[in-house]
Amino acid sequence: MKLKVAIGALAWALLISVMHVHLNIGWGSFSDRIAVMRGQQRAELMIGFLPVT
Amino acid sequence: MTENSTKGTLFQSIKFTDWPTVKEALISKDVGGVFILAPMAMQLVADGVPIKVVYLGHRDGTAIVVGKESNIHDFGDLAGKTVAIPSRYANQNVLMHRLMREWNMAENSIDLREVPPPEHPTALLAGAIDAYIVGEPFAAKAEVDGFGRVLYQASELWPDFISCVLVVRQDLIDEQPELIQELVTGIAKSGKWLDEDLEHRLDAAEVAGKRYYFQPPELLKHVLSKPPDRVRYTRLTPLKEEFDEIMELAFEIGVLSRRVAFEEYADDSFAGGVEGASWDLKALPRPEGWDKGGVR
């Protein structure tokens, strides 16, 4: 019984986390943050603009 | 421009206040790309600068503005008047010459003066000029502040008008094409998001006004909503026939030092895959502090 409750809680937490990333963060941004945490260098590009549309 | 693309590349925007500095930053490789005037991109290539136009910044979004109480009511009334243009390398300059031809006016019948875009409205208010032609939001500025009147939207004069284009360095195209594709796809997605819903435009006005333009969001809301197609951010693939027309006119009026073939200055391969694509755009990520301002 305890095992079922633990697995259920774990599954629920996992589901909530996945939904949070999907709805609030975005998978691109999430993988970006993971890459930074793992010390991987991100590609960078500087784009110039003049504030005329 | 977002700092967080969907693939994790860090795209950063850098604001310039005049075109010559933009040009220098590109040549010195301080920037990977710039939104630049279409004829200027052609002239840079004519000068040997290795860049390519890969996408458009927007379509339309330019207007000829006169004083609210001015007695100028059509293009013919501008004969003998002083009109500010953003730059001789601007497509607005090309448009003015195109219109002078259509109205059978001599090439020098209007005194065209180069004035930095942010100074156009104040120059009109001060009476230093009789009219100006410029991209938004400076066209709307005089209108919103109550002293200017739009004589023509560019879309009435030259449908699908092109002003700014996105150019990137050739070495980046050769060595990191996936980076350029990511950039173009991101801009295409942003454009689709903007054009599909007025609420998105009003939302974008808040972000861009505070974070990038340092302009009152109300001004940008006016630009992006009155009317909603005042500036359009879709159908941004560079098309040869449109650019050929700009190039030919720019050469004829002496803006370009030589004719430049489309293939020399444009690479439409990155735009090919994004035109007409559909994306789920409901969950665009917003970086922390997106509405707090700050741009390099």
Coordinates of C-alpha atoms in Angstrom, one line a residue, chain A residues 22-23 25-26 28-29 31-33 42-53, chain B residues 4 6 8-10 12-14 16-19 32-35 58 135-136 138 285:
Chain A
H22 CA 5.0 22.8 -21.0
L23 CA 2.6 25.6 -20.0
I25 CA 8.3 27.7 -19.2
G26 CA 8.5 26.2 -22.7
G28 CA 13.1 25.4 -25.5
S29 CA 13.8 27.6 -22.6
S31 CA 16.5 22.8 -22.4
D32 CA 18.4 26.1 -22.6
R33 CA 18.5 26.3 -18.8
R42 CA 25.3 28.5 -26.0
A43 CA 25.6 29.8 -29.5
E44 CA 25.4 33.6 -29.5
L45 CA 24.4 36.1 -32.1
M46 CA 24.3 39.9 -31.7
I47 CA 21.7 41.6 -34.0
G48 CA 21.7 45.3 -34.5
F49 CA 18.6 47.4 -35.0
L50 CA 17.5 51.0 -35.2
P51 CA 14.1 51.7 -33.6
V52 CA 12.3 52.3 -36.8
T53 CA 9.8 49.5 -37.1
Chain B
N4 CA 15.8 32.9 -25.5
T6 CA 13.4 27.7 -28.8
G8 CA 18.7 27.8 -26.6
T9 CA 20.8 30.2 -28.8
L10 CA 21.4 33.5 -27.2
Q12 CA 20.8 39.6 -28.3
S13 CA 19.8 42.9 -29.7
I14 CA 21.9 46.0 -29.8
F16 CA 21.8 51.9 -32.7
T17 CA 20.7 55.5 -33.2
D18 CA 22.1 56.1 -36.7
W19 CA 22.7 54.2 -39.9
G32 CA 26.3 39.1 -36.8
G33 CA 23.4 40.8 -38.5
V34 CA 21.4 44.0 -38.6
F35 CA 18.1 45.2 -39.7
H58 CA 8.4 44.0 -42.0
G135 CA 9.1 54.3 -40.7
E136 CA 7.0 53.8 -37.6
F138 CA 8.0 58.2 -35.8
P285 CA 8.6 31.7 -23.2

